[in-house]
Coordinates of C-alpha atoms in Angstrom, one line a residue:
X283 CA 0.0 0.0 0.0
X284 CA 1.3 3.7 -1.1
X285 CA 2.6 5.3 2.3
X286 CA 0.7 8.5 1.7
X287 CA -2.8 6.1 1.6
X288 CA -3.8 5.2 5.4
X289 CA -7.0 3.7 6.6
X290 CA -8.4 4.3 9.6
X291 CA -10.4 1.5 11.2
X292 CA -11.4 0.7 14.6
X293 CA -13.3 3.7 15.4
X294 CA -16.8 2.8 14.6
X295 CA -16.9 5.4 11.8
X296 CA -18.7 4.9 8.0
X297 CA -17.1 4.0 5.0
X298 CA -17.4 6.1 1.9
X299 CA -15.8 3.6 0.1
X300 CA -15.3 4.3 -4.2
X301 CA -14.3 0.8 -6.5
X302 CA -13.8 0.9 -10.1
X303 CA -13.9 -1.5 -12.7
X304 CA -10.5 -2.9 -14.3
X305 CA -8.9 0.8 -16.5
X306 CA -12.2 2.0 -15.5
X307 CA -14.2 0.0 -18.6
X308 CA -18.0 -0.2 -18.3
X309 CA -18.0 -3.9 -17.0
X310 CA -21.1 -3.3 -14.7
X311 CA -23.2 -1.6 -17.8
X312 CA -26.3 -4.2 -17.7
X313 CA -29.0 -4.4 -15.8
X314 CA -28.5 -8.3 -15.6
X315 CA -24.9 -7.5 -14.3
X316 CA -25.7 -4.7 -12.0
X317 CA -28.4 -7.1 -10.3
X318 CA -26.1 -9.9 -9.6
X319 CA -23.5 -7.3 -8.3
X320 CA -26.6 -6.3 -5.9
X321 CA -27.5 -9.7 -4.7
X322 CA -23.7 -10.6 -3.8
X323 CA -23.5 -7.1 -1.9
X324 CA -26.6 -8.2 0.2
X325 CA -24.9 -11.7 0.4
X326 CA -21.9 -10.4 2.0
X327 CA -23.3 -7.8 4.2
X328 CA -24.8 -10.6 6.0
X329 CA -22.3 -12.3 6.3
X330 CA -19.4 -10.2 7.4
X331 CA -22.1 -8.4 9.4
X332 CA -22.1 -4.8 8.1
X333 CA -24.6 -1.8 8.1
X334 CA -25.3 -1.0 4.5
X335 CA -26.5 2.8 4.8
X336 CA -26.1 3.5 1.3
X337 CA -25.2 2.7 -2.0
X338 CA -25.0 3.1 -6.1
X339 CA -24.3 0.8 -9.1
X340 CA -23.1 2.6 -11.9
X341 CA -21.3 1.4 -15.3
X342 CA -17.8 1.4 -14.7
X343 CA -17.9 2.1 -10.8
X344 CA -19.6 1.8 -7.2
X345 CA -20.1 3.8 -4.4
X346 CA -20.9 2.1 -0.9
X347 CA -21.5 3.4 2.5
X348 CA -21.0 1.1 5.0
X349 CA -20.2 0.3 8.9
X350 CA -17.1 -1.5 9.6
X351 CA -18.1 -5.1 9.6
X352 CA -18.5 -7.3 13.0
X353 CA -15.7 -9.4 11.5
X354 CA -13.2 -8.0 9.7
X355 CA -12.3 -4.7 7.9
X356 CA -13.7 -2.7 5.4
X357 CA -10.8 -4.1 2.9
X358 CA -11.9 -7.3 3.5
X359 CA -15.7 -6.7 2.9
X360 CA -14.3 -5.6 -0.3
X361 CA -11.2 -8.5 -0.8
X362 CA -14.9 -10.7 -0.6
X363 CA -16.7 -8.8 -2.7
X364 CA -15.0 -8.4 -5.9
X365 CA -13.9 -11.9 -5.5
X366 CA -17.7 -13.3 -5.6
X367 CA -18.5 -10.9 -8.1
X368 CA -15.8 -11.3 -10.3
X369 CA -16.4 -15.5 -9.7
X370 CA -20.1 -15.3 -10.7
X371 CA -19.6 -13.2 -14.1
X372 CA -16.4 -15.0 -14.9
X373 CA -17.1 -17.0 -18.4
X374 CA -14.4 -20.3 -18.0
X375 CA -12.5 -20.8 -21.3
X376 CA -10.0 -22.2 -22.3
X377 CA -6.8 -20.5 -23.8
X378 CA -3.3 -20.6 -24.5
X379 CA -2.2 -20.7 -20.9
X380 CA -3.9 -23.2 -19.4
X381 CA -4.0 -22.6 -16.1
X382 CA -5.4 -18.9 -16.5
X383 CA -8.8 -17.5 -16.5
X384 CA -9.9 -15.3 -18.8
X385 CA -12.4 -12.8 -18.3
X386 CA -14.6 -11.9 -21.9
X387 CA -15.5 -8.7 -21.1
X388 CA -13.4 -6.5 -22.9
X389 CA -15.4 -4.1 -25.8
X390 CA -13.1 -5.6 -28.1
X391 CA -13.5 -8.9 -27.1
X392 CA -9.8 -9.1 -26.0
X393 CA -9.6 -11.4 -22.4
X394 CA -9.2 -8.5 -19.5
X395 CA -6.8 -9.7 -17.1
X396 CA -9.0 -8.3 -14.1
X397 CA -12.5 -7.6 -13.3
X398 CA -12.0 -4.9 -11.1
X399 CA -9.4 -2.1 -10.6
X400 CA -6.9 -2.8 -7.8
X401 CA -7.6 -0.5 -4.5
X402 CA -10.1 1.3 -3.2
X403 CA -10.6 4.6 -2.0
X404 CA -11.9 4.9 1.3
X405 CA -13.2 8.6 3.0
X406 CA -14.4 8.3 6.8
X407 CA -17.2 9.3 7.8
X408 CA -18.2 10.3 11.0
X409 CA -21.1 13.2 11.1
X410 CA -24.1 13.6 10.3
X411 CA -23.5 16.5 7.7
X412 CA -20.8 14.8 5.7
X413 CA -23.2 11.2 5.9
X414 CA -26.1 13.5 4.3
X415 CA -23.3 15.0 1.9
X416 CA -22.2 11.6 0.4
X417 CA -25.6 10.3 0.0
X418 CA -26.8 13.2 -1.7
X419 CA -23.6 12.7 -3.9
X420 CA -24.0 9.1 -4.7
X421 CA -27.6 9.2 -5.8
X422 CA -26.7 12.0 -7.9
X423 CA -24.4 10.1 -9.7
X424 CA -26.1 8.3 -12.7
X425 CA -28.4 12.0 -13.1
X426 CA -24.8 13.4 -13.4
X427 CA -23.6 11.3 -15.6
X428 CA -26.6 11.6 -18.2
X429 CA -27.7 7.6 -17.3
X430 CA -31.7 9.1 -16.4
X431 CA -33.1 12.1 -15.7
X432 CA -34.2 11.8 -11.8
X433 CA -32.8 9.4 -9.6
X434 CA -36.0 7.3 -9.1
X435 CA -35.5 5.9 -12.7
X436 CA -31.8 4.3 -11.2
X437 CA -32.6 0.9 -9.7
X438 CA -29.3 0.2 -8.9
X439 CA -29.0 2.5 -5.6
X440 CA -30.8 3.3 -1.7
X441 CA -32.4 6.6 -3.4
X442 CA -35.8 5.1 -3.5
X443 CA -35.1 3.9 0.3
X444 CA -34.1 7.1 1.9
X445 CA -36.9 9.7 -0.4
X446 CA -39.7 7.4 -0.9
X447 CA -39.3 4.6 1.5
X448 CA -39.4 1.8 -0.6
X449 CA -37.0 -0.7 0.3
X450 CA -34.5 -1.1 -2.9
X451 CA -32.8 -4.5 -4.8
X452 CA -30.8 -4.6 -1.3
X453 CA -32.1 -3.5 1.9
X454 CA -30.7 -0.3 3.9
X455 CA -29.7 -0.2 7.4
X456 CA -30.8 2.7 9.0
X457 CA -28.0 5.2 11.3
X458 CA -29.4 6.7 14.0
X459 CA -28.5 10.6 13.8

């Protein structure tokens, strides 16, 4: 790990925490995609034991907001995560190297030596103001990005949780204030 990056766990804080896709490619851009990315999220948050306050799929990216989990770190939540994502959208073929698995994803249908991007950036969060703040920027995102025109019409994040009260494709744990 770079020195100048240092995480700061143990202190009950959130987790803003930003992933990308491998060079940043659109590798999350279907709905099909996005929903398994979803279920494996909820998957893991029960099992590492997590508060999930927050959340957005988009194409080439993902934003969580998360407690630190009951067991482990928030690097390990995420070790998990793109490891069972990556697993379940992994195509196995055969190439030259035999003992290697490619990953079809690529636009040009080149093998992609990775999923997802290595790292993780990782704000903490611990007030109300700057909670609010990155919620308000997450569910944003895809209206920002020119994906729909209001945030209700993105699926893949806790908007519809936290403005309409509609529990979402994962379920949202509230934070007391």
């Amino acid at each position: 790990m770079p020195v100048e990056l240092k995480r700061i766990y143990g202190k009950g804080h959130l987790h803003f925490i930003t992933f990308s896709c491998y060079r940043r490619l659109p590798l999350l851009k279907t709905a099909r995609i996005r929903d398994i990315f979803v279920k494996e999220l909820a998957k893991i948050r029960d099992e590492m034991g997590f508060r999930l306050v927050g959340y957005v799929v988009m194409p080439e990216h993902v934003h969580l907001l998360i407690s630190e989990p009951k067991r482990g770190t928030p690097s390990s939540v995420l070790q998990r995560l793109k490891l069972r994502v990556s697993r379940r959208l992994r195509k196995r073929r055969r190439s030259g190297n035999a003992g290697q698995l490619r990953l079809p994803f690529g636009e040009t249908g080149e093998p992609l030596r990775s999923f997802w991007q290595a790292r993780f950036y990782d704000f903490n969060v611990y007030t109300t103001g700057k909670r609010k703040e990155k919620l308000n920027y997450m569910h944003a995102n895809p209206v920002v990005r020119g994906l729909v025109e209001h945030p209700k019409d993105w699926r893949w994040s806790s908007w519809g949780f936290y403005v309409l009260g509609k529990p979402g494709l994962v379920g949202i744990d509230v934070v007391p204030e």
